[in-house]
Amino acid sequence: MNKITTLIGLSFAVFFLIGLATTLTRSMMITFWDVLPVYLLMGVAIFMMLYEAFFDKK
């Protein structure tokens, strides 16, 4: 039960972060190079959430 709720919570957070990053690329004035740091930070945040939820067992 704990793993299921963790997976549901992580999926909501990941979908929110990916949606937030992709809405920046919809504007014509913003190029891919402007959004690249956002993609990198979102990737790091998603990796840290997954690592803390499933692999960090202290």
PDB file of C-alpha atoms in Angstrom:
ATOM      1  CA  MET A   1       0.000   0.000   0.000  1.00  0.00           C
ATOM      2  CA  ASN A   2       2.852   2.368   0.820  1.00  0.00           C
ATOM      3  CA  LYS A   3       4.537   1.736  -2.556  1.00  0.00           C
ATOM      4  CA  ILE A   4       1.265   2.344  -4.423  1.00  0.00           C
ATOM      5  CA  THR A   5       0.652   5.709  -2.758  1.00  0.00           C
ATOM      6  CA  THR A   6       4.289   6.674  -3.323  1.00  0.00           C
ATOM      7  CA  LEU A   7       3.999   5.767  -6.996  1.00  0.00           C
ATOM      8  CA  ILE A   8       0.754   7.729  -7.393  1.00  0.00           C
ATOM      9  CA  GLY A   9       2.220  10.794  -5.688  1.00  0.00           C
ATOM     10  CA  LEU A  10       5.397  10.617  -7.754  1.00  0.00           C
ATOM     11  CA  SER A  11       3.439  10.271 -10.985  1.00  0.00           C
ATOM     12  CA  PHE A  12       1.388  13.391 -10.166  1.00  0.00           C
ATOM     13  CA  ALA A  13       4.541  15.362  -9.392  1.00  0.00           C
ATOM     14  CA  VAL A  14       6.355  14.115 -12.506  1.00  0.00           C
ATOM     15  CA  PHE A  15       3.390  14.904 -14.771  1.00  0.00           C
ATOM     16  CA  PHE A  16       3.160  18.379 -13.251  1.00  0.00           C
ATOM     17  CA  LEU A  17       6.866  19.098 -13.744  1.00  0.00           C
ATOM     18  CA  ILE A  18       6.890  17.777 -17.316  1.00  0.00           C
ATOM     19  CA  GLY A  19       3.769  19.761 -18.153  1.00  0.00           C
ATOM     20  CA  LEU A  20       5.289  22.881 -16.657  1.00  0.00           C
ATOM     21  CA  ALA A  21       8.457  22.480 -18.698  1.00  0.00           C
ATOM     22  CA  THR A  22       6.644  21.736 -21.956  1.00  0.00           C
ATOM     23  CA  THR A  23       4.338  24.753 -21.715  1.00  0.00           C
ATOM     24  CA  LEU A  24       7.405  26.974 -21.898  1.00  0.00           C
ATOM     25  CA  THR A  25       8.245  25.642 -25.357  1.00  0.00           C
ATOM     26  CA  ARG A  26       4.806  26.580 -26.761  1.00  0.00           C
ATOM     27  CA  SER A  27       5.684  30.260 -26.983  1.00  0.00           C
ATOM     28  CA  MET A  28       7.159  31.495 -30.253  1.00  0.00           C
ATOM     29  CA  MET A  29       9.514  33.911 -28.498  1.00  0.00           C
ATOM     30  CA  ILE A  30      11.132  31.244 -26.323  1.00  0.00           C
ATOM     31  CA  THR A  31      13.604  28.917 -28.048  1.00  0.00           C
ATOM     32  CA  PHE A  32      14.844  25.487 -27.017  1.00  0.00           C
ATOM     33  CA  TRP A  33      18.096  26.952 -25.701  1.00  0.00           C
ATOM     34  CA  ASP A  34      16.158  29.231 -23.347  1.00  0.00           C
ATOM     35  CA  VAL A  35      14.268  26.283 -21.889  1.00  0.00           C
ATOM     36  CA  LEU A  36      17.228  23.874 -21.700  1.00  0.00           C
ATOM     37  CA  PRO A  37      18.180  24.855 -18.101  1.00  0.00           C
ATOM     38  CA  VAL A  38      14.570  24.270 -17.060  1.00  0.00           C
ATOM     39  CA  TYR A  39      14.645  20.783 -18.608  1.00  0.00           C
ATOM     40  CA  LEU A  40      17.902  20.009 -16.814  1.00  0.00           C
ATOM     41  CA  LEU A  41      16.566  21.175 -13.457  1.00  0.00           C
ATOM     42  CA  MET A  42      13.327  19.232 -13.943  1.00  0.00           C
ATOM     43  CA  GLY A  43      15.319  16.112 -14.798  1.00  0.00           C
ATOM     44  CA  VAL A  44      17.442  16.482 -11.674  1.00  0.00           C
ATOM     45  CA  ALA A  45      14.355  17.088  -9.511  1.00  0.00           C
ATOM     46  CA  ILE A  46      12.565  14.037 -10.939  1.00  0.00           C
ATOM     47  CA  PHE A  47      15.663  11.865 -10.450  1.00  0.00           C
ATOM     48  CA  MET A  48      16.025  13.057  -6.845  1.00  0.00           C
ATOM     49  CA  MET A  49      12.358  12.311  -6.118  1.00  0.00           C
ATOM     50  CA  LEU A  50      12.645   8.804  -7.574  1.00  0.00           C
ATOM     51  CA  TYR A  51      15.899   8.119  -5.737  1.00  0.00           C
ATOM     52  CA  GLU A  52      14.546   9.276  -2.401  1.00  0.00           C
ATOM     53  CA  ALA A  53      11.285   7.377  -2.794  1.00  0.00           C
ATOM     54  CA  PHE A  54      12.644   4.015  -3.882  1.00  0.00           C
ATOM     55  CA  PHE A  55      16.403   3.681  -3.438  1.00  0.00           C
ATOM     56  CA  ASP A  56      17.354   5.694  -0.341  1.00  0.00           C
ATOM     57  CA  LYS A  57      16.633   3.252   2.501  1.00  0.00           C
ATOM     58  CA  LYS A  58      18.522   4.355   5.597  1.00  0.00           C
TER      59      LYS A  58
END
